[in-house]
Amino acid sequence: MSTLAIVNVPVATLWTSPEKARDIDAAALTNPQTLNKWLEQLPKPERLDLCDNNRIQSQVLYGEYVLIDEQQDGWAKVCVVHQKSKKDERGYPGYIPTAQLQEATVQTSERYVIVTAPRAQLWQHGKPTIVVSFNTMLPYIVEDDKHFTVETPHGTQQILKAQATVTASNAVGNPGTMAQAVQHGLAFLDLPYLWGGMSSYGYDCSGFTYQMARSVGILMSRDADEQATEGKEVNHLDRSTWQVGDVIFFSDEPGVKPVRHVGFYFGDGQILHSHSTGLPVEILPLEGSKLDNEVCAVRRF
Protein backbone atom coordinates (compact mmCIF):
# COMPACT_ATOMS: atom_id res chain seq x y z
CA MET A 1 0.00 0.00 0.00
CA SER A 2 1.43 3.34 -1.06
CA THR A 3 1.51 6.21 1.42
CA LEU A 4 1.21 9.91 0.67
CA ALA A 5 4.09 12.24 1.52
CA ILE A 6 4.94 15.89 0.95
CA VAL A 7 8.27 17.46 -0.02
CA ASN A 8 9.71 19.53 2.86
CA VAL A 9 12.79 21.05 1.17
CA PRO A 10 12.81 23.76 -1.53
CA VAL A 11 13.69 21.31 -4.33
CA ALA A 12 13.87 17.53 -3.93
CA THR A 13 15.80 15.76 -6.68
CA LEU A 14 14.26 12.57 -8.07
CA TRP A 15 17.12 10.09 -8.50
CA THR A 16 17.08 7.06 -10.80
CA SER A 17 18.23 4.90 -7.88
CA PRO A 18 20.00 5.52 -4.55
CA GLU A 19 23.23 4.18 -6.04
CA LYS A 20 23.21 6.95 -8.65
CA ALA A 21 23.89 9.65 -6.03
CA ARG A 22 27.62 10.43 -5.77
CA ASP A 23 29.69 11.78 -2.89
CA ILE A 24 29.74 15.16 -4.67
CA ASP A 25 25.93 15.20 -4.52
CA ALA A 26 25.76 15.10 -0.71
CA ALA A 27 24.60 18.72 -0.40
CA ALA A 28 21.54 17.91 -2.52
CA LEU A 29 20.48 15.05 -0.26
CA THR A 30 20.22 16.83 3.07
CA ASN A 31 17.55 18.56 5.12
CA PRO A 32 18.06 21.47 5.65
CA GLN A 33 19.13 21.68 2.06
CA THR A 34 22.09 23.56 0.57
CA LEU A 35 21.17 23.38 -3.10
CA ASN A 36 23.38 26.29 -4.15
CA LYS A 37 26.40 24.61 -2.57
CA TRP A 38 25.71 21.47 -4.58
CA LEU A 39 25.39 23.33 -7.88
CA GLU A 40 28.40 25.57 -7.25
CA GLN A 41 30.70 22.57 -6.80
CA LEU A 42 29.51 20.73 -9.92
CA PRO A 43 31.96 21.43 -12.77
CA LYS A 44 30.87 20.61 -16.30
CA PRO A 45 32.09 16.96 -16.37
CA GLU A 46 30.12 16.17 -13.19
CA ARG A 47 27.06 17.98 -14.59
CA LEU A 48 27.31 16.02 -17.84
CA ASP A 49 27.58 12.83 -15.83
CA LEU A 50 24.11 13.46 -14.37
CA CYS A 51 22.79 12.79 -17.87
CA ASP A 52 25.39 10.44 -19.31
CA ASN A 53 25.03 7.99 -16.42
CA ASN A 54 21.26 8.50 -16.06
CA ARG A 55 21.52 9.69 -12.46
CA ILE A 56 18.57 12.10 -12.25
CA GLN A 57 14.99 11.74 -13.49
CA SER A 58 13.32 14.98 -12.37
CA GLN A 59 12.80 17.29 -9.39
CA VAL A 60 9.89 18.08 -7.06
CA LEU A 61 9.11 21.43 -5.43
CA TYR A 62 8.35 22.31 -1.82
CA GLY A 63 4.85 21.31 -0.77
CA GLU A 64 4.24 18.91 -3.66
CA TYR A 65 2.99 15.38 -3.12
CA VAL A 66 4.53 12.01 -3.87
CA LEU A 67 3.36 8.46 -3.34
CA ILE A 68 5.83 6.34 -1.37
CA ASP A 69 5.92 2.69 -2.47
CA GLU A 70 8.73 1.57 -0.16
CA GLN A 71 11.49 2.91 2.09
CA GLN A 72 14.94 1.50 2.75
CA ASP A 73 18.29 2.80 3.99
CA GLY A 74 17.23 6.44 4.05
CA TRP A 75 15.61 6.43 0.61
CA ALA A 76 12.00 6.37 -0.55
CA LYS A 77 10.84 4.86 -3.83
CA VAL A 78 8.18 7.30 -5.04
CA CYS A 79 5.89 8.45 -7.82
CA VAL A 80 5.42 12.20 -8.34
CA VAL A 81 1.66 12.42 -8.72
CA HIS A 82 1.42 15.66 -10.77
CA GLN A 83 4.19 14.78 -13.27
CA LYS A 84 2.60 12.68 -16.00
CA SER A 85 4.78 9.90 -17.36
CA LYS A 86 4.40 6.72 -19.36
CA LYS A 87 6.88 5.18 -16.94
CA ASP A 88 4.11 4.86 -14.32
CA GLU A 89 0.44 5.79 -14.73
CA ARG A 90 0.41 7.17 -11.16
CA GLY A 91 3.17 9.72 -11.84
CA TYR A 92 6.89 10.06 -12.50
CA PRO A 93 8.88 7.35 -10.66
CA GLY A 94 12.21 7.64 -8.88
CA TYR A 95 13.92 7.90 -5.49
CA ILE A 96 14.07 10.76 -2.96
CA PRO A 97 15.93 10.81 0.39
CA THR A 98 13.42 10.18 3.17
CA ALA A 99 14.83 13.19 5.05
CA GLN A 100 13.28 15.41 2.36
CA LEU A 101 9.78 13.99 2.80
CA GLN A 102 7.21 13.85 5.56
CA GLU A 103 3.91 12.02 5.88
CA ALA A 104 0.95 13.94 4.61
CA THR A 105 -2.79 13.86 4.19
CA VAL A 106 -4.52 15.26 1.14
CA GLN A 107 -5.27 18.94 1.68
CA THR A 108 -8.09 20.50 -0.25
CA SER A 109 -8.34 24.24 -0.63
CA GLU A 110 -10.33 26.40 -2.98
CA ARG A 111 -7.37 28.75 -3.40
CA TYR A 112 -3.62 28.33 -3.64
CA VAL A 113 -0.72 30.77 -3.69
CA ILE A 114 1.73 30.32 -6.56
CA VAL A 115 5.22 31.83 -6.53
CA THR A 116 5.67 34.16 -9.52
CA ALA A 117 9.15 35.48 -8.67
CA PRO A 118 12.17 33.38 -9.71
CA ARG A 119 12.60 32.67 -5.98
CA ALA A 120 10.64 33.79 -2.94
CA GLN A 121 11.30 34.03 0.79
CA LEU A 122 8.96 32.36 3.28
CA TRP A 123 8.49 33.91 6.72
CA GLN A 124 7.32 32.48 10.05
CA HIS A 125 6.64 34.66 13.09
CA GLY A 126 8.39 37.54 11.31
CA LYS A 127 11.60 35.58 10.69
CA PRO A 128 12.82 34.32 7.29
CA THR A 129 12.73 30.54 6.91
CA ILE A 130 13.39 28.98 3.49
CA VAL A 131 13.63 30.29 -0.06
CA VAL A 132 11.38 28.52 -2.56
CA SER A 133 11.36 28.25 -6.34
CA PHE A 134 9.20 29.80 -9.02
CA ASN A 135 5.93 27.86 -9.41
CA THR A 136 5.87 26.57 -5.82
CA MET A 137 2.17 26.22 -4.89
CA LEU A 138 0.88 26.31 -1.32
CA PRO A 139 -2.65 26.36 0.15
CA TYR A 140 -3.99 29.88 0.73
CA ILE A 141 -5.23 30.79 4.22
CA VAL A 142 -5.64 34.55 4.40
CA GLU A 143 -3.96 37.79 3.30
CA ASP A 144 -3.19 41.32 4.46
CA ASP A 145 -1.85 44.35 2.61
CA LYS A 146 1.62 42.88 2.09
CA HIS A 147 1.47 39.13 2.65
CA PHE A 148 -0.32 35.94 1.78
CA THR A 149 -0.54 33.46 4.64
CA VAL A 150 -0.11 29.87 3.42
CA GLU A 151 -0.06 26.33 4.79
CA THR A 152 3.30 24.59 4.36
CA PRO A 153 5.02 21.38 5.50
CA HIS A 154 6.47 23.53 8.30
CA GLY A 155 3.15 25.02 9.39
CA THR A 156 1.63 28.40 8.68
CA GLN A 157 3.98 30.82 6.92
CA GLN A 158 3.85 34.09 5.00
CA ILE A 159 4.99 35.16 1.55
CA LEU A 160 5.18 38.67 0.11
CA LYS A 161 2.39 39.49 -2.34
CA ALA A 162 5.03 41.01 -4.61
CA GLN A 163 6.44 37.50 -5.13
CA ALA A 164 3.25 35.50 -5.62
CA THR A 165 -0.34 35.41 -6.80
CA VAL A 166 -3.50 33.42 -6.03
CA THR A 167 -4.70 30.56 -8.19
CA ALA A 168 -7.80 28.38 -8.00
CA SER A 169 -6.05 25.00 -8.12
CA ASN A 170 -2.98 23.25 -6.77
CA ALA A 171 -2.53 21.36 -10.06
CA VAL A 172 -2.35 24.29 -12.43
CA GLY A 173 -2.24 28.05 -12.29
CA ASN A 174 -4.75 30.59 -13.49
CA PRO A 175 -5.85 29.78 -17.05
CA GLY A 176 -3.61 31.58 -19.49
CA THR A 177 -1.82 31.20 -22.81
CA MET A 178 1.47 29.78 -23.93
CA ALA A 179 2.46 33.25 -25.11
CA GLN A 180 2.22 34.24 -21.44
CA ALA A 181 4.30 31.17 -20.54
CA VAL A 182 7.01 32.49 -22.86
CA GLN A 183 6.94 35.81 -21.04
CA HIS A 184 7.41 33.99 -17.73
CA GLY A 185 10.36 32.14 -19.23
CA LEU A 186 12.19 35.40 -19.92
CA ALA A 187 12.82 35.72 -16.18
CA PHE A 188 15.28 32.83 -16.46
CA LEU A 189 17.48 34.00 -19.32
CA ASP A 190 21.11 33.02 -18.67
CA LEU A 191 20.14 30.45 -15.99
CA PRO A 192 22.50 27.48 -16.41
CA TYR A 193 20.97 24.24 -17.71
CA LEU A 194 20.60 21.35 -15.24
CA TRP A 195 19.80 17.81 -16.37
CA GLY A 196 16.56 16.77 -14.66
CA GLY A 197 16.07 20.33 -13.44
CA MET A 198 12.55 21.50 -12.62
CA SER A 199 13.24 24.64 -10.58
CA SER A 200 14.62 28.14 -10.80
CA TYR A 201 17.96 26.72 -9.66
CA GLY A 202 18.22 25.11 -13.11
CA TYR A 203 15.94 23.57 -15.76
CA ASP A 204 16.48 20.94 -18.38
CA CYS A 205 14.76 21.50 -21.72
CA SER A 206 11.47 19.72 -20.97
CA GLY A 207 11.50 20.86 -17.34
CA PHE A 208 11.56 24.43 -18.66
CA THR A 209 8.61 23.93 -21.02
CA TYR A 210 6.72 21.96 -18.34
CA GLN A 211 7.09 24.57 -15.60
CA MET A 212 6.42 27.61 -17.79
CA ALA A 213 3.29 25.92 -19.17
CA ARG A 214 2.18 24.93 -15.68
CA SER A 215 2.59 28.51 -14.52
CA VAL A 216 -0.26 29.51 -16.86
CA GLY A 217 -2.49 26.53 -16.07
CA ILE A 218 -1.41 24.09 -18.78
CA LEU A 219 -0.27 20.68 -17.52
CA MET A 220 1.98 18.75 -19.90
CA SER A 221 3.80 15.46 -19.49
CA ARG A 222 7.23 15.70 -17.88
CA ASP A 223 9.38 14.40 -20.75
CA ALA A 224 9.84 15.92 -24.20
CA ASP A 225 8.96 12.78 -26.18
CA GLU A 226 5.57 12.62 -24.45
CA GLN A 227 4.99 16.38 -24.71
CA ALA A 228 5.43 15.93 -28.48
CA THR A 229 2.25 13.80 -28.62
CA GLU A 230 0.07 16.30 -26.72
CA GLY A 231 -1.72 19.48 -27.69
CA LYS A 232 -2.66 20.21 -31.32
CA GLU A 233 -0.37 19.33 -34.20
CA VAL A 234 1.06 22.23 -36.21
CA ASN A 235 2.82 21.80 -39.58
CA HIS A 236 6.46 21.75 -38.56
CA LEU A 237 7.60 22.27 -42.15
CA ASP A 238 5.67 25.52 -42.64
CA ARG A 239 7.22 27.99 -40.24
CA SER A 240 4.87 30.75 -41.36
CA THR A 241 2.12 28.95 -39.40
CA TRP A 242 4.03 28.90 -36.12
CA GLN A 243 2.77 31.13 -33.31
CA VAL A 244 4.51 32.54 -30.23
CA GLY A 245 4.20 29.91 -27.52
CA ASP A 246 4.06 26.91 -29.84
CA VAL A 247 6.26 24.11 -28.52
CA ILE A 248 9.01 23.04 -30.94
CA PHE A 249 10.59 19.59 -30.82
CA PHE A 250 13.92 18.48 -32.22
CA SER A 251 15.52 15.20 -33.26
CA ASP A 252 18.99 14.27 -34.49
CA GLU A 253 17.25 12.73 -37.52
CA PRO A 254 13.64 13.98 -37.85
CA GLY A 255 11.28 11.12 -38.63
CA VAL A 256 13.92 8.54 -37.77
CA LYS A 257 15.34 9.18 -34.31
CA PRO A 258 13.35 10.12 -31.19
CA VAL A 259 12.76 13.59 -29.80
CA ARG A 260 15.84 14.80 -27.93
CA HIS A 261 15.13 18.50 -27.30
CA VAL A 262 12.27 20.98 -26.89
CA GLY A 263 11.75 24.73 -26.65
CA PHE A 264 9.17 27.50 -27.16
CA TYR A 265 8.71 29.42 -30.37
CA PHE A 266 9.55 33.02 -29.52
CA GLY A 267 8.56 34.53 -32.86
CA ASP A 268 10.66 35.97 -35.70
CA GLY A 269 12.33 32.63 -36.36
CA GLN A 270 13.66 32.30 -32.79
CA ILE A 271 13.18 29.85 -29.93
CA LEU A 272 13.36 30.25 -26.15
CA HIS A 273 14.84 27.15 -24.56
CA SER A 274 17.02 25.72 -21.84
CA HIS A 275 19.85 24.67 -24.11
CA SER A 276 22.13 21.94 -22.73
CA THR A 277 24.77 21.28 -20.08
CA GLY A 278 27.25 24.16 -20.03
CA LEU A 279 24.80 26.50 -21.75
CA PRO A 280 21.96 28.63 -20.36
CA VAL A 281 18.33 29.46 -21.00
CA GLU A 282 18.52 31.61 -24.12
CA ILE A 283 16.75 33.05 -27.15
CA LEU A 284 18.25 31.41 -30.22
CA PRO A 285 17.71 32.30 -33.91
CA LEU A 286 17.00 28.96 -35.60
CA GLU A 287 18.42 29.87 -38.99
CA GLY A 288 22.02 28.78 -39.23
CA SER A 289 21.98 26.99 -35.86
CA LYS A 290 22.56 23.29 -35.30
CA LEU A 291 18.84 22.94 -34.48
CA ASP A 292 17.70 24.49 -37.78
CA ASN A 293 17.45 21.15 -39.59
CA GLU A 294 16.38 19.12 -36.58
CA VAL A 295 12.78 20.33 -36.13
CA CYS A 296 10.61 17.21 -36.02
CA ALA A 297 7.29 18.40 -34.52
CA VAL A 298 5.39 21.48 -33.41
CA ARG A 299 2.50 21.34 -30.93
CA ARG A 300 0.05 24.05 -29.86
CA PHE A 301 -1.47 24.04 -26.33
Short mmCIF file of C-alpha atoms in Angstrom, two decimals, residues 3-9 12 30-31 60-61 64-68 70-71 74-78 95-104 153:
data_model
loop_
_atom_site.label_atom_id
_atom_site.label_comp_id
_atom_site.label_asym_id
_atom_site.label_seq_id
_atom_site.Cartn_x
_atom_site.Cartn_y
_atom_site.Cartn_z
CA THR A 3 1.51 6.21 1.42
CA LEU A 4 1.21 9.91 0.67
CA ALA A 5 4.09 12.24 1.52
CA ILE A 6 4.94 15.89 0.95
CA VAL A 7 8.27 17.46 -0.02
CA ASN A 8 9.71 19.53 2.86
CA VAL A 9 12.79 21.05 1.17
CA ALA A 12 13.87 17.53 -3.93
CA THR A 30 20.22 16.83 3.07
CA ASN A 31 17.55 18.56 5.12
CA VAL A 60 9.89 18.08 -7.06
CA LEU A 61 9.11 21.43 -5.43
CA GLU A 64 4.24 18.91 -3.66
CA TYR A 65 2.99 15.38 -3.12
CA VAL A 66 4.53 12.01 -3.87
CA LEU A 67 3.36 8.46 -3.34
CA ILE A 68 5.83 6.34 -1.37
CA GLU A 70 8.73 1.57 -0.16
CA GLN A 71 11.49 2.91 2.09
CA GLY A 74 17.23 6.44 4.05
CA TRP A 75 15.61 6.43 0.61
CA ALA A 76 12.00 6.37 -0.55
CA LYS A 77 10.84 4.86 -3.83
CA VAL A 78 8.18 7.30 -5.04
CA TYR A 95 13.92 7.90 -5.49
CA ILE A 96 14.07 10.76 -2.96
CA PRO A 97 15.93 10.81 0.39
CA THR A 98 13.42 10.18 3.17
CA ALA A 99 14.83 13.19 5.05
CA GLN A 100 13.28 15.41 2.36
CA LEU A 101 9.78 13.99 2.80
CA GLN A 102 7.21 13.85 5.56
CA GLU A 103 3.91 12.02 5.88
CA ALA A 104 0.95 13.94 4.61
CA PRO A 153 5.02 21.38 5.50
#
